[in-house]
Structure formats: C-alpha cells, structure tokens
Amino acid sequence: MGSMRRSSVRLLIGFLLIRLNWCSAVGDKGAEKVGVAFPVVVSTWPFREAVRAAWKVVSTGEGWGSAVDAVVAGCSACEDLRCDGTVGPGGSPDENGETTLDALVMNGVTSALLSRAAVQATMEIGAVAAMRYVKDGIKAAKLVMEHSEHTLLVGEKATAFAISMGLPGPTNLSSPESIEKWEKWKQNHCQPNFWKNVDPVGKCGPYHPINLASVEVEGSVKNEVVGSQGGLCQGYFESDNLLEPIKSNLKVVNRHNHDTISMAVIDKMGHIAVGTSTNGATFKIPGRVGDGPIPGSSSYGDDEVGACGATGDGDIMMRFLPCYQVVESMRQGMDPRDAATDAISRIARKYPDFIGAVFAVNKEGVHAGACHGWTFQYSVRNSSMQDVEVITVYP
C-alpha cells in the first residue's frame, strides 16, 4: 500500500513538473511577443521601395534566415534604384572619377536563441569595401559571410571573390551623371576635397605633405589648416615664392553626397539582421573606406537586445562605433530614444560640427532616432501598418 502511495505521489509530481515546464515555455514565448507587431523593418531615410522589398521577403519568409534575406533584398532594391545617388553603382565618384562600393550584412542571431538542431550562426558578419566592377554590394557581403571565415574583403580582391562566387562582373560602375559631376569638379580645381596639410603639384595634385610650422604666409607662420570639416584651406600653391592657401567651398555633408542605407529587420521569429550599402563620399581619395562596412559603426544587431543603423559623416562616426554603443546602451536598460540620443551626443561633444544620425530599435520592435547637424528621416514597416511610414527626427 505504501509503495502504491509513493508511486502515485511520484506520478503526480511528474505531471505537475511537466505542466509547469509547458506553462513556462508558453509564457516565455508569449511574453516575447506581447505588444509586438512582428515582423519589423527599419531603414535610414525615406527609402520606401527598399523597405517594401524587405517587407515582401520577411512577411512571408520562414525560419531564422529570413531576416538576413530581407535585409539583402531591401538593400539590393536600393542599389538597383541608386537611392539618392549614394547607394549602388552610378554615383559618388572618387578623385579618379570611379565609383566603388562598400557593404555589410550582419546576422544578429546568438547561439543562446538557437535550437540545438539549428545551424550555429553567432553574430556572423560579411562585408566588402572599396569594391570595384561589381554592382551588387550587399550580395557580395552576404557571400563573404556565408562562404568564408572572414569578415571583410577589400578592393580588387573583393571583386575577384564576388565574381568567383557567381555575381556578374566586371562591369563599369560609373554613369554619365557621375562622370559629368566629376568633370565639373575637376574644372573647379578639384575643390572641395578631403586633403589637408598638403602642397599640391598643379591644380589637382598630386599632393605632398607640408611642414606647417615652416609655412609662411604674408610674413607670419600659419600652423592651422582647416580639415575636411571646415573646408577653407585644403592645400597650398606657389605664389611669389610663398605658399598661399587654396580657397575651397565650404564642405557640406548631406544625404545626396555622403549617405548610406542602413537597414534592420526583425523577422517573425524575433531574429534580427542588419545591413548597409553605400558608394561612399563624393570625391573621396581613392581607396577611402568609410563606416559602411565597419561592424558597429554603420549598423549592428543582436537578437538579445535590438539593432541600430547609422548615416552621415562616416569618417567621424566610425571613430565612435555609434551603433555598437546604441545596442550596448539598450542592453544596459536604456530605451531606444535615450540610447540613440546618447550615442549621437558622445560624437557631438568631440566634434560639434559633425553631421550624422542613427535609428535604434529594440527586440520588442520599439524604435526611435537621433541626429545632429541635419534633419533626419527613417522608414518603418510592421504588421500593424498598411504601408511604410516615414518618421522625421529634428536635431
């Protein structure tokens, strides 16, 4: 009799444990979705068609990979559309008149959120920088992530890799518009440009470094040359045996000459992916790589926390990894608005004249933006919306 009682007690305890575990699993899963309209797509700027392309994939896709597929589809659409002339081929010529591409894709899936049967994919990233002759930047970045152990490939070697993996090329990435823009720039003595503290041989270089302490202008020692943010003095030329400053137009960073599409996607399963694509700064020094392919700068995502996308003066912003900062601030408990504002303010304290912006979205799909030096817009679509909505953020 006692044995039967003990068996009954054990069966009852076992049943209760099974029920408790089942309820906990359902409760945890439900808690992740409370108030959330998954999937979610967020992108810098009013790139509505890019967001729609990503939405088409993520709203019908299945499995953890759909967030990555949606990011690639969205950024590819922007490359094909040549959004604002700053994404994809045909825009932003460098000093040689050539267009090159930077791109990044990141899978924010973390091992703790994967089932045992799933493929290990912990914070994987693929990126290309200064890539020539291949028009599909974001697809090349995805190939780096999926078919190599590397994170970033650059220049002609990135080109060779992309073509070997099946992307079309080589192809000329310039356009009649980009060549016309470059020719007008050359007629203006290659101003404005990104050089500083140099002595040009001729109106457009080549350039050689100068010793600022030894430069005399109008009988005084000039030891200050305004850099790319000021744009007043980019170099010097010979005149009456003295080195005189070349006057340049004030350098203006805006969405039409210094821009990026950065996109974040949260799929139906709550998995996060981010991506970036850009053709860089107009009239950049050949070989320049901005923040576009730099993880944590142009974009960053982690399933456990959320995601971020950035745009603006990449040469400044990449020194601060603003998107990594945003995600880590949200990890510590900040809401998206405070995290975005904090990341931008950290840069502004050091560079009061910088121009840039970020958006932040947490794992619940709550989003916000912050900017400095310009008015910023970002685009959003989730399952509670009928179409893409554009959010305006003021400095």
CSV table of C-alpha atoms in Angstrom, one decimal:
chain,number,residue,atom,x,y,z
A,1,MET,CA,0.0,0.0,0.0
A,2,GLY,CA,2.8,2.4,0.9
A,3,SER,CA,4.6,1.6,-2.3
A,4,MET,CA,1.4,2.4,-4.3
A,5,ARG,CA,1.1,5.7,-2.5
A,6,ARG,CA,4.7,6.6,-3.2
A,7,SER,CA,4.2,5.7,-6.9
A,8,SER,CA,1.1,7.9,-7.1
A,9,VAL,CA,2.9,10.8,-5.4
A,10,ARG,CA,5.8,10.5,-7.9
A,11,LEU,CA,3.3,10.4,-10.9
A,12,LEU,CA,1.5,13.5,-9.5
A,13,ILE,CA,4.8,15.3,-9.0
A,14,GLY,CA,5.9,14.3,-12.5
A,15,PHE,CA,2.7,15.5,-14.0
A,16,LEU,CA,2.9,18.8,-12.2
A,17,LEU,CA,6.5,19.3,-13.3
A,18,ILE,CA,5.6,18.6,-16.9
A,19,ARG,CA,2.7,21.1,-16.7
A,20,LEU,CA,4.9,23.7,-15.1
A,21,ASN,CA,7.5,23.4,-17.7
A,22,TRP,CA,4.9,23.6,-20.5
A,23,CYS,CA,3.3,26.7,-19.0
A,24,SER,CA,6.7,28.3,-18.5
A,25,ALA,CA,7.7,27.7,-22.1
A,26,VAL,CA,4.4,29.1,-23.5
A,27,GLY,CA,4.5,32.0,-21.1
A,28,ASP,CA,8.1,32.9,-22.1
A,29,LYS,CA,7.2,32.7,-25.7
A,30,GLY,CA,4.1,34.8,-25.3
A,31,ALA,CA,6.0,37.4,-23.2
A,32,GLU,CA,8.4,38.0,-26.1
A,33,LYS,CA,5.6,38.9,-28.4
A,34,VAL,CA,3.4,41.0,-26.1
A,35,GLY,CA,2.7,44.3,-27.8
A,36,VAL,CA,5.0,43.4,-30.7
A,37,ALA,CA,3.9,43.7,-34.3
A,38,PHE,CA,6.5,41.4,-35.8
A,39,PRO,CA,8.0,41.4,-38.4
A,40,VAL,CA,9.6,44.9,-38.3
A,41,VAL,CA,11.7,46.6,-41.0
A,42,VAL,CA,13.5,49.9,-40.3
A,43,SER,CA,15.7,51.9,-42.7
A,44,THR,CA,17.6,55.2,-42.8
A,45,TRP,CA,15.9,57.8,-45.0
A,46,PRO,CA,12.6,57.7,-46.9
A,47,PHE,CA,13.7,54.7,-49.0
A,48,ARG,CA,10.2,53.3,-49.2
A,49,GLU,CA,10.8,50.9,-52.0
A,50,ALA,CA,13.7,49.4,-50.2
A,51,VAL,CA,11.6,48.8,-47.1
A,52,ARG,CA,8.8,47.3,-49.2
A,53,ALA,CA,11.3,44.9,-50.9
A,54,ALA,CA,12.5,43.8,-47.4
A,55,TRP,CA,8.9,43.5,-46.1
A,56,LYS,CA,7.9,41.3,-49.0
A,57,VAL,CA,10.5,38.8,-48.0
A,58,VAL,CA,10.2,39.0,-44.2
A,59,SER,CA,6.4,38.9,-44.1
A,60,THR,CA,6.3,35.6,-46.0
A,61,GLY,CA,9.6,34.0,-45.1
A,62,GLU,CA,10.1,31.3,-42.6
A,63,GLY,CA,13.0,30.4,-40.2
A,64,TRP,CA,15.8,32.4,-38.7
A,65,GLY,CA,17.4,33.2,-42.1
A,66,SER,CA,14.5,35.3,-43.4
A,67,ALA,CA,15.8,38.4,-41.6
A,68,VAL,CA,19.1,38.2,-43.4
A,69,ASP,CA,17.3,37.5,-46.7
A,70,ALA,CA,15.0,40.5,-46.1
A,71,VAL,CA,18.0,42.9,-45.4
A,72,VAL,CA,19.7,41.7,-48.6
A,73,ALA,CA,16.5,42.2,-50.6
A,74,GLY,CA,15.9,45.7,-49.2
A,75,CYS,CA,19.5,46.9,-49.7
A,76,SER,CA,19.6,45.3,-53.2
A,77,ALA,CA,16.5,47.3,-54.2
A,78,CYS,CA,18.2,50.5,-53.1
A,79,GLU,CA,21.3,49.6,-55.0
A,80,ASP,CA,19.2,48.9,-58.2
A,81,LEU,CA,17.3,52.2,-57.7
A,82,ARG,CA,20.5,54.1,-56.9
A,83,CYS,CA,18.9,55.7,-53.9
A,84,ASP,CA,19.8,59.4,-53.8
A,85,GLY,CA,22.8,58.6,-56.0
A,86,THR,CA,24.7,57.5,-52.9
A,87,VAL,CA,23.8,53.7,-53.0
A,88,GLY,CA,24.8,51.3,-55.7
A,89,PRO,CA,26.5,52.0,-59.0
A,90,GLY,CA,26.5,55.3,-60.9
A,91,GLY,CA,27.1,57.7,-58.1
A,92,SER,CA,29.7,59.3,-55.7
A,93,PRO,CA,32.8,59.3,-58.0
A,94,ASP,CA,36.1,59.4,-56.3
A,95,GLU,CA,39.0,61.7,-57.3
A,96,ASN,CA,39.7,59.5,-60.3
A,97,GLY,CA,36.0,59.5,-61.4
A,98,GLU,CA,35.4,55.9,-60.4
A,99,THR,CA,32.5,54.6,-58.3
A,100,THR,CA,33.3,51.9,-55.7
A,101,LEU,CA,31.0,50.1,-53.3
A,102,ASP,CA,31.0,49.4,-49.5
A,103,ALA,CA,28.5,47.0,-47.9
A,104,LEU,CA,27.9,44.9,-44.8
A,105,VAL,CA,25.4,42.3,-43.6
A,106,MET,CA,25.2,41.0,-40.1
A,107,ASN,CA,23.2,38.1,-38.7
A,108,GLY,CA,22.3,39.1,-35.1
A,109,VAL,CA,21.3,35.5,-34.1
A,110,THR,CA,23.0,34.4,-30.9
A,111,SER,CA,23.7,30.8,-30.0
A,112,ALA,CA,21.5,31.0,-26.9
A,113,LEU,CA,18.5,31.7,-29.0
A,114,LEU,CA,19.0,28.9,-31.5
A,115,SER,CA,17.6,25.4,-31.1
A,116,ARG,CA,20.0,22.5,-30.8
A,117,ALA,CA,19.1,21.4,-34.3
A,118,ALA,CA,19.8,24.8,-35.9
A,119,VAL,CA,23.0,25.8,-37.7
A,120,GLN,CA,25.4,27.6,-35.5
A,121,ALA,CA,25.3,31.3,-36.5
A,122,THR,CA,26.6,33.5,-33.8
A,123,MET,CA,26.8,37.2,-34.8
A,124,GLU,CA,28.1,36.4,-38.3
A,125,ILE,CA,29.2,39.3,-40.5
A,126,GLY,CA,30.2,39.7,-44.1
A,127,ALA,CA,31.5,42.9,-45.6
A,128,VAL,CA,33.2,44.3,-48.7
A,129,ALA,CA,35.0,47.7,-49.0
A,130,ALA,CA,36.2,49.8,-52.0
A,131,MET,CA,34.9,47.0,-54.2
A,132,ARG,CA,35.3,47.7,-57.9
A,133,TYR,CA,33.5,46.4,-61.0
A,134,VAL,CA,30.7,44.5,-59.2
A,135,LYS,CA,27.4,46.3,-58.8
A,136,ASP,CA,25.8,44.0,-56.1
A,137,GLY,CA,27.5,45.2,-52.9
A,138,ILE,CA,25.1,43.7,-50.3
A,139,LYS,CA,25.0,40.4,-52.1
A,140,ALA,CA,28.8,40.3,-52.2
A,141,ALA,CA,28.8,41.0,-48.4
A,142,LYS,CA,26.4,38.1,-47.9
A,143,LEU,CA,28.7,35.8,-49.9
A,144,VAL,CA,31.6,36.7,-47.7
A,145,MET,CA,29.5,35.8,-44.6
A,146,GLU,CA,28.2,32.5,-46.0
A,147,HIS,CA,31.2,31.2,-47.8
A,148,SER,CA,34.3,32.4,-45.9
A,149,GLU,CA,35.6,32.5,-42.4
A,150,HIS,CA,36.5,36.2,-42.9
A,151,THR,CA,34.5,39.3,-42.1
A,152,LEU,CA,35.8,41.9,-44.6
A,153,LEU,CA,37.3,41.7,-48.1
A,154,VAL,CA,38.6,44.9,-49.8
A,155,GLY,CA,39.4,46.3,-53.3
A,156,GLU,CA,40.0,44.2,-56.3
A,157,LYS,CA,40.4,41.1,-54.2
A,158,ALA,CA,36.8,41.6,-53.0
A,159,THR,CA,35.8,42.0,-56.7
A,160,ALA,CA,37.6,38.7,-57.7
A,161,PHE,CA,35.9,36.9,-54.8
A,162,ALA,CA,32.4,38.2,-55.7
A,163,ILE,CA,32.8,37.3,-59.4
A,164,SER,CA,34.1,33.8,-58.5
A,165,MET,CA,31.1,33.2,-56.4
A,166,GLY,CA,28.8,34.0,-59.3
A,167,LEU,CA,27.9,37.7,-59.2
A,168,PRO,CA,28.0,39.4,-62.6
A,169,GLY,CA,31.2,41.4,-63.5
A,170,PRO,CA,33.4,43.0,-64.2
A,171,THR,CA,31.2,46.0,-65.1
A,172,ASN,CA,31.8,49.7,-65.2
A,173,LEU,CA,30.1,51.2,-62.1
A,174,SER,CA,30.3,54.8,-63.3
A,175,SER,CA,27.3,56.5,-65.0
A,176,PRO,CA,27.0,59.6,-67.4
A,177,GLU,CA,25.8,61.6,-64.3
A,178,SER,CA,28.7,60.6,-62.1
A,179,ILE,CA,31.3,61.3,-64.9
A,180,GLU,CA,29.7,64.7,-65.5
A,181,LYS,CA,29.8,65.5,-61.8
A,182,TRP,CA,33.5,64.5,-61.7
A,183,GLU,CA,34.4,66.6,-64.7
A,184,LYS,CA,32.8,69.7,-63.2
A,185,TRP,CA,34.7,69.1,-60.0
A,186,LYS,CA,38.0,69.0,-61.9
A,187,GLN,CA,37.1,72.2,-63.6
A,188,ASN,CA,36.8,73.7,-60.2
A,189,HIS,CA,40.4,72.9,-59.3
A,190,CYS,CA,39.3,69.7,-57.6
A,191,GLN,CA,37.6,71.6,-54.8
A,192,PRO,CA,36.2,70.7,-52.3
A,193,ASN,CA,38.3,67.7,-51.4
A,194,PHE,CA,39.4,65.6,-48.5
A,195,TRP,CA,43.1,66.6,-48.4
A,196,LYS,CA,44.7,68.7,-45.6
A,197,ASN,CA,48.1,69.9,-44.7
A,198,VAL,CA,49.4,69.3,-48.2
A,199,ASP,CA,51.2,71.1,-51.1
A,200,PRO,CA,49.6,70.2,-54.5
A,201,VAL,CA,51.6,70.0,-57.6
A,202,GLY,CA,49.2,71.6,-60.1
A,203,LYS,CA,45.6,72.4,-59.5
A,204,CYS,CA,44.5,68.8,-58.8
A,205,GLY,CA,47.6,67.3,-57.3
A,206,PRO,CA,49.5,65.1,-56.8
A,207,TYR,CA,49.8,66.2,-53.2
A,208,HIS,CA,52.8,66.2,-50.9
A,209,PRO,CA,52.8,66.8,-47.1
A,210,ILE,CA,54.0,70.1,-45.8
A,211,ASN,CA,55.6,71.1,-42.5
A,212,LEU,CA,53.0,73.5,-41.1
A,213,ALA,CA,55.5,75.1,-38.7
A,214,SER,CA,57.6,76.3,-41.7
A,215,VAL,CA,54.9,77.7,-43.9
A,216,GLU,CA,55.0,81.5,-44.1
A,217,VAL,CA,52.0,83.4,-45.5
A,218,GLU,CA,52.1,87.2,-45.5
A,219,GLY,CA,55.1,87.3,-43.2
A,220,SER,CA,53.5,85.2,-40.4
A,221,VAL,CA,53.7,81.5,-39.6
A,222,LYS,CA,50.5,79.7,-40.4
A,223,ASN,CA,50.2,76.5,-38.4
A,224,GLU,CA,46.5,75.9,-38.8
A,225,VAL,CA,44.9,74.3,-41.8
A,226,VAL,CA,41.2,73.6,-41.6
A,227,GLY,CA,40.4,70.0,-42.3
A,228,SER,CA,37.6,68.3,-44.1
A,229,GLN,CA,35.0,69.7,-41.6
A,230,GLY,CA,36.0,73.3,-42.3
A,231,GLY,CA,36.9,73.2,-45.9
A,232,LEU,CA,38.5,76.7,-46.0
A,233,CYS,CA,42.0,75.6,-46.8
A,234,GLN,CA,42.6,72.2,-48.3
A,235,GLY,CA,46.2,72.8,-49.6
A,236,TYR,CA,48.7,75.3,-50.8
A,237,PHE,CA,50.0,76.6,-54.1
A,238,GLU,CA,53.1,78.6,-55.1
A,239,SER,CA,52.7,82.4,-55.5
A,240,ASP,CA,55.5,85.0,-55.3
A,241,ASN,CA,57.8,82.5,-53.6
A,242,LEU,CA,55.3,82.0,-50.8
A,243,LEU,CA,52.8,79.2,-50.2
A,244,GLU,CA,49.3,80.6,-50.2
A,245,PRO,CA,46.2,78.7,-49.2
A,246,ILE,CA,43.8,77.4,-51.8
A,247,LYS,CA,40.4,78.6,-51.1
A,248,SER,CA,37.7,76.0,-51.2
A,249,ASN,CA,34.0,76.0,-50.9
A,250,LEU,CA,32.7,75.0,-47.5
A,251,LYS,CA,32.3,71.3,-47.5
A,252,VAL,CA,28.7,70.2,-46.9
A,253,VAL,CA,27.8,66.7,-45.8
A,254,ASN,CA,24.2,65.8,-46.8
A,255,ARG,CA,22.1,62.8,-47.9
A,256,HIS,CA,22.9,63.5,-51.5
A,257,ASN,CA,26.7,63.3,-51.3
A,258,HIS,CA,27.6,61.4,-48.1
A,259,ASP,CA,24.9,58.9,-47.4
A,260,THR,CA,24.1,55.3,-46.6
A,261,ILE,CA,21.2,52.9,-46.5
A,262,SER,CA,21.3,51.1,-43.2
A,263,MET,CA,18.5,48.6,-42.5
A,264,ALA,CA,17.4,46.5,-39.6
A,265,VAL,CA,14.9,43.6,-39.8
A,266,ILE,CA,13.2,41.6,-37.1
A,267,ASP,CA,11.6,38.6,-38.6
A,268,LYS,CA,8.6,36.6,-37.4
A,269,MET,CA,10.7,34.5,-35.0
A,270,GLY,CA,12.2,37.6,-33.4
A,271,HIS,CA,15.6,37.1,-35.1
A,272,ILE,CA,17.5,40.3,-36.1
A,273,ALA,CA,19.7,41.1,-39.1
A,274,VAL,CA,21.2,44.4,-40.2
A,275,GLY,CA,22.8,45.6,-43.4
A,276,THR,CA,24.4,48.6,-45.0
A,277,SER,CA,25.2,49.6,-48.6
A,278,THR,CA,26.8,52.8,-49.9
A,279,ASN,CA,29.1,54.1,-52.7
A,280,GLY,CA,30.8,56.3,-50.2
A,281,ALA,CA,31.7,60.0,-50.0
A,282,THR,CA,31.7,62.0,-53.3
A,283,PHE,CA,35.2,62.9,-54.5
A,284,LYS,CA,36.8,60.8,-51.8
A,285,ILE,CA,40.5,59.9,-52.0
A,286,PRO,CA,40.8,56.6,-53.9
A,287,GLY,CA,41.0,53.7,-51.5
A,288,ARG,CA,39.0,55.5,-48.8
A,289,VAL,CA,36.7,53.3,-46.7
A,290,GLY,CA,34.0,54.9,-44.6
A,291,ASP,CA,31.8,53.5,-41.9
A,292,GLY,CA,29.6,51.5,-44.2
A,293,PRO,CA,31.4,48.1,-44.0
A,294,ILE,CA,32.6,48.6,-40.4
A,295,PRO,CA,30.6,46.5,-37.9
A,296,GLY,CA,29.2,48.5,-35.0
A,297,SER,CA,29.6,51.8,-36.9
A,298,SER,CA,27.1,51.8,-39.8
A,299,SER,CA,24.9,49.1,-38.3
A,300,TYR,CA,24.8,46.4,-35.6
A,301,GLY,CA,22.3,43.9,-34.2
A,302,ASP,CA,21.9,41.3,-31.5
A,303,ASP,CA,18.8,39.2,-31.0
A,304,GLU,CA,19.1,39.6,-27.3
A,305,VAL,CA,18.8,43.4,-27.4
A,306,GLY,CA,17.9,45.1,-30.7
A,307,ALA,CA,19.6,46.8,-33.6
A,308,CYS,CA,20.9,50.2,-34.9
A,309,GLY,CA,21.6,51.8,-38.3
A,310,ALA,CA,23.6,55.0,-38.9
A,311,THR,CA,24.2,57.5,-41.6
A,312,GLY,CA,26.3,60.7,-42.0
A,313,ASP,CA,29.9,61.6,-41.9
A,314,GLY,CA,31.4,58.2,-41.7
A,315,ASP,CA,35.0,59.3,-41.3
A,316,ILE,CA,34.0,60.9,-38.0
A,317,MET,CA,31.3,58.4,-36.9
A,318,MET,CA,33.4,55.3,-37.4
A,319,ARG,CA,35.7,56.6,-34.6
A,320,PHE,CA,32.9,56.1,-32.1
A,321,LEU,CA,31.1,52.9,-33.3
A,322,PRO,CA,27.8,54.5,-32.6
A,323,CYS,CA,25.6,51.5,-33.4
A,324,TYR,CA,27.6,49.2,-31.1
A,325,GLN,CA,27.1,51.9,-28.5
A,326,VAL,CA,23.4,52.1,-29.1
A,327,VAL,CA,22.9,48.3,-28.8
A,328,GLU,CA,25.1,48.1,-25.7
A,329,SER,CA,23.2,51.0,-24.1
A,330,MET,CA,19.9,49.2,-24.7
A,331,ARG,CA,21.4,46.1,-23.2
A,332,GLN,CA,22.1,48.1,-20.0
A,333,GLY,CA,18.4,49.2,-19.9
A,334,MET,CA,18.2,52.4,-22.0
A,335,ASP,CA,15.1,52.8,-24.2
A,336,PRO,CA,15.8,53.2,-27.9
A,337,ARG,CA,15.3,57.0,-27.8
A,338,ASP,CA,17.8,57.6,-25.0
A,339,ALA,CA,20.3,55.1,-26.5
A,340,ALA,CA,20.2,56.9,-29.8
A,341,THR,CA,20.5,60.3,-28.3
A,342,ASP,CA,23.4,59.2,-26.1
A,343,ALA,CA,25.4,57.8,-29.0
A,344,ILE,CA,25.0,60.9,-31.1
A,345,SER,CA,25.8,63.2,-28.1
A,346,ARG,CA,29.0,61.3,-27.5
A,347,ILE,CA,30.2,62.2,-31.0
A,348,ALA,CA,28.9,65.8,-30.8
A,349,ARG,CA,30.9,66.5,-27.7
A,350,LYS,CA,34.1,65.8,-29.5
A,351,TYR,CA,33.0,67.1,-33.0
A,352,PRO,CA,30.4,69.8,-32.5
A,353,ASP,CA,30.2,70.4,-36.3
A,354,PHE,CA,29.7,66.8,-37.3
A,355,ILE,CA,26.6,65.7,-39.3
A,356,GLY,CA,25.0,62.3,-38.7
A,357,ALA,CA,22.1,60.3,-37.4
A,358,VAL,CA,21.1,56.9,-36.0
A,359,PHE,CA,18.0,54.9,-35.6
A,360,ALA,CA,17.5,52.4,-32.8
A,361,VAL,CA,15.0,49.5,-32.5
A,362,ASN,CA,14.8,47.2,-29.5
A,363,LYS,CA,13.9,43.5,-29.6
A,364,GLU,CA,10.3,44.4,-28.9
A,365,GLY,CA,10.2,46.5,-32.1
A,366,VAL,CA,10.1,49.9,-30.3
A,367,HIS,CA,12.1,52.3,-32.5
A,368,ALA,CA,13.5,55.9,-32.3
A,369,GLY,CA,16.0,58.1,-33.9
A,370,ALA,CA,18.5,60.9,-33.1
A,371,CYS,CA,20.5,63.3,-35.2
A,372,HIS,CA,23.0,66.2,-35.2
A,373,GLY,CA,23.6,68.9,-37.8
A,374,TRP,CA,20.7,68.0,-40.1
A,375,THR,CA,17.0,66.8,-40.1
A,376,PHE,CA,16.9,63.0,-40.3
A,377,GLN,CA,14.2,60.7,-41.6
A,378,TYR,CA,13.9,57.0,-41.2
A,379,SER,CA,11.3,54.5,-42.6
A,380,VAL,CA,9.4,51.8,-40.7
A,381,ARG,CA,7.0,49.0,-41.5
A,382,ASN,CA,5.5,46.5,-39.2
A,383,SER,CA,2.5,44.2,-39.3
A,384,SER,CA,0.2,46.8,-37.7
A,385,MET,CA,0.9,49.2,-40.6
A,386,GLN,CA,-0.7,49.2,-44.0
A,387,ASP,CA,2.4,50.6,-45.7
A,388,VAL,CA,5.8,52.1,-45.0
A,389,GLU,CA,5.7,55.1,-42.6
A,390,VAL,CA,8.4,57.8,-42.5
A,391,ILE,CA,9.5,59.3,-39.2
A,392,THR,CA,11.1,62.7,-39.1
A,393,VAL,CA,13.7,63.5,-36.4
A,394,TYR,CA,14.9,67.0,-35.7
A,395,PRO,CA,18.3,67.9,-34.3
